[in-house]
């Protein structure tokens, strides 16, 4: 059967970004069953024993309580499960000196749904026919932003400035404020901090400047904090979450060990939160409550923040250190390779300037030596102009063993050296 799809049906049935190449990655993994394949493509966080035990303990406590039936066997409020909301409010007010009330909080089924609400509530065509832009101020950014809007032409991203340290083979993306446009035709601004895929962390000053540019037009700024403190605290450089005015702080518990439970948290101005809550009510009534109930326990006890800082962060920081040291030792210093400064998240981002082949072709070459990465061109949603840089980068996941990462980086260095010298693997 081939049902006739609406305009929006066609838009939402498209595969975007990384999801468009996942089929090839899955087929490669299946075909290579029994072979040594180092999978550095996955965004799925690893299961850490201490983190799993935390959620087991919280689950046991919930099961033993009179609260269980109320959580699982009844509908709830669209805004979220009240004990979880209260746990977030108490923790953030104490930790950051805020004055939040429950009017400032919305719990969503994962943060991806939150960006879908935001993109379509504030971006797209207005009732008068004007197009409101969804602005990504720093490209590259999370590939999933390419699929959240029902009006693709509303999404617009801006090229960054490149801060390059050539002797160290490092670089960093920064917002190019000479290009960035936020005006009366902007519906909302969206970016990740720390950034998937690059590990970039915008400075406090950069975030405040973006918010200040948006404020005169009452434009909300959604900061995707899926890797930020206080949990999962996957920042490897000092940073503070920013709150207030037109900033909406958006969190996820996926990288804190609950990706299967889909818990997103929005903290912001109550008028913005109310719009998002109405959107959620119409879409799915409310978020699942089981995950919220166990997360309330982990937050209220302080255990989640403690594990984030003392277990989750050092675990991944060690892995990015392995990538950096192995590439420094293995990559020819004469080649124009640049690793993005690892400031957070669970990925590393490699730019190969003047790469003789495309990122997709490099991905294929690496598969021949048993290493699977993600071509970087998937991470530039909304960028309108043709920029060769978009075809010169790859994302490397930190979700593999230390030995696999070290071996993978050595093989990558060998392949890159062959590619620059004009020698290709036979496919």
mmCIF file of N, CA and C in Angstrom, residues 45 78 94 130 159 198 209 218 250 284-285 288 292 297 345 369 377 382 386 406 410 414 424:
data_model
loop_
_atom_site.group_PDB
_atom_site.id
_atom_site.type_symbol
_atom_site.label_atom_id
_atom_site.label_comp_id
_atom_site.label_asym_id
_atom_site.label_seq_id
_atom_site.Cartn_x
_atom_site.Cartn_y
_atom_site.Cartn_z
ATOM 1 N N UNK A 45 25.042 6.395 24.546
ATOM 2 C CA UNK A 45 26.005 6.385 25.652
ATOM 3 C C UNK A 45 26.254 4.971 26.155
ATOM 4 N N UNK A 78 -0.089 17.815 31.974
ATOM 5 C CA UNK A 78 0.720 17.993 30.758
ATOM 6 C C UNK A 78 2.106 18.537 31.069
ATOM 7 N N UNK A 94 18.774 26.106 44.491
ATOM 8 C CA UNK A 94 19.874 26.014 45.448
ATOM 9 C C UNK A 94 21.226 26.116 44.753
ATOM 10 N N UNK A 130 3.912 35.747 6.899
ATOM 11 C CA UNK A 130 5.338 36.047 7.016
ATOM 12 C C UNK A 130 6.101 34.809 7.488
ATOM 13 N N UNK A 159 27.668 30.404 8.920
ATOM 14 C CA UNK A 159 29.054 29.940 8.956
ATOM 15 C C UNK A 159 29.765 30.509 10.179
ATOM 16 N N UNK A 198 30.742 18.679 17.640
ATOM 17 C CA UNK A 198 32.127 19.143 17.685
ATOM 18 C C UNK A 198 32.754 19.147 19.068
ATOM 19 N N UNK A 209 25.663 37.458 24.303
ATOM 20 C CA UNK A 209 25.588 38.352 23.154
ATOM 21 C C UNK A 209 24.488 37.908 22.200
ATOM 22 N N UNK A 218 11.921 40.071 21.099
ATOM 23 C CA UNK A 218 11.211 39.065 21.902
ATOM 24 C C UNK A 218 11.384 37.669 21.326
ATOM 25 N N UNK A 250 17.487 24.040 28.038
ATOM 26 C CA UNK A 250 16.862 22.780 27.639
ATOM 27 C C UNK A 250 17.778 21.614 27.988
ATOM 28 N N UNK A 284 0.699 14.870 22.749
ATOM 29 C CA UNK A 284 0.847 13.578 23.436
ATOM 30 C C UNK A 284 0.312 13.578 24.878
ATOM 31 N N UNK A 285 -0.460 14.552 25.247
ATOM 32 C CA UNK A 285 -1.046 14.713 26.588
ATOM 33 C C UNK A 285 0.030 15.030 27.624
ATOM 34 N N UNK A 288 5.932 10.434 29.658
ATOM 35 C CA UNK A 288 5.899 9.260 30.538
ATOM 36 C C UNK A 288 6.387 9.618 31.937
ATOM 37 N N UNK A 292 10.437 9.957 35.153
ATOM 38 C CA UNK A 292 10.439 11.168 35.975
ATOM 39 C C UNK A 292 10.461 10.822 37.461
ATOM 40 N N UNK A 297 14.059 11.042 42.462
ATOM 41 C CA UNK A 297 14.825 10.490 43.581
ATOM 42 C C UNK A 297 16.317 10.744 43.406
ATOM 43 N N UNK A 345 30.815 16.992 25.576
ATOM 44 C CA UNK A 345 30.019 16.004 24.806
ATOM 45 C C UNK A 345 30.766 14.678 24.695
ATOM 46 N N UNK A 369 39.173 -0.547 6.401
ATOM 47 C CA UNK A 369 40.136 -0.962 7.432
ATOM 48 C C UNK A 369 39.420 -1.211 8.763
ATOM 49 N N UNK A 377 29.429 16.039 6.804
ATOM 50 C CA UNK A 377 28.491 16.868 6.041
ATOM 51 C C UNK A 377 27.062 16.752 6.543
ATOM 52 N N UNK A 382 20.583 23.635 7.578
ATOM 53 C CA UNK A 382 20.232 25.042 7.476
ATOM 54 C C UNK A 382 21.281 25.927 6.848
ATOM 55 N N UNK A 386 27.290 26.892 -0.408
ATOM 56 C CA UNK A 386 28.191 25.768 -0.617
ATOM 57 C C UNK A 386 29.548 26.113 0.004
ATOM 58 N N UNK A 406 42.059 3.807 20.441
ATOM 59 C CA UNK A 406 43.476 3.959 20.084
ATOM 60 C C UNK A 406 43.776 3.279 18.749
ATOM 61 N N UNK A 410 44.818 5.072 15.034
ATOM 62 C CA UNK A 410 46.030 4.701 14.288
ATOM 63 C C UNK A 410 45.680 4.312 12.862
ATOM 64 N N UNK A 414 46.665 6.263 9.197
ATOM 65 C CA UNK A 414 47.251 5.600 8.030
ATOM 66 C C UNK A 414 46.438 5.860 6.772
ATOM 67 N N UNK A 424 44.611 5.076 -2.802
ATOM 68 C CA UNK A 424 43.276 4.752 -2.316
ATOM 69 C C UNK A 424 43.147 3.263 -2.063
#
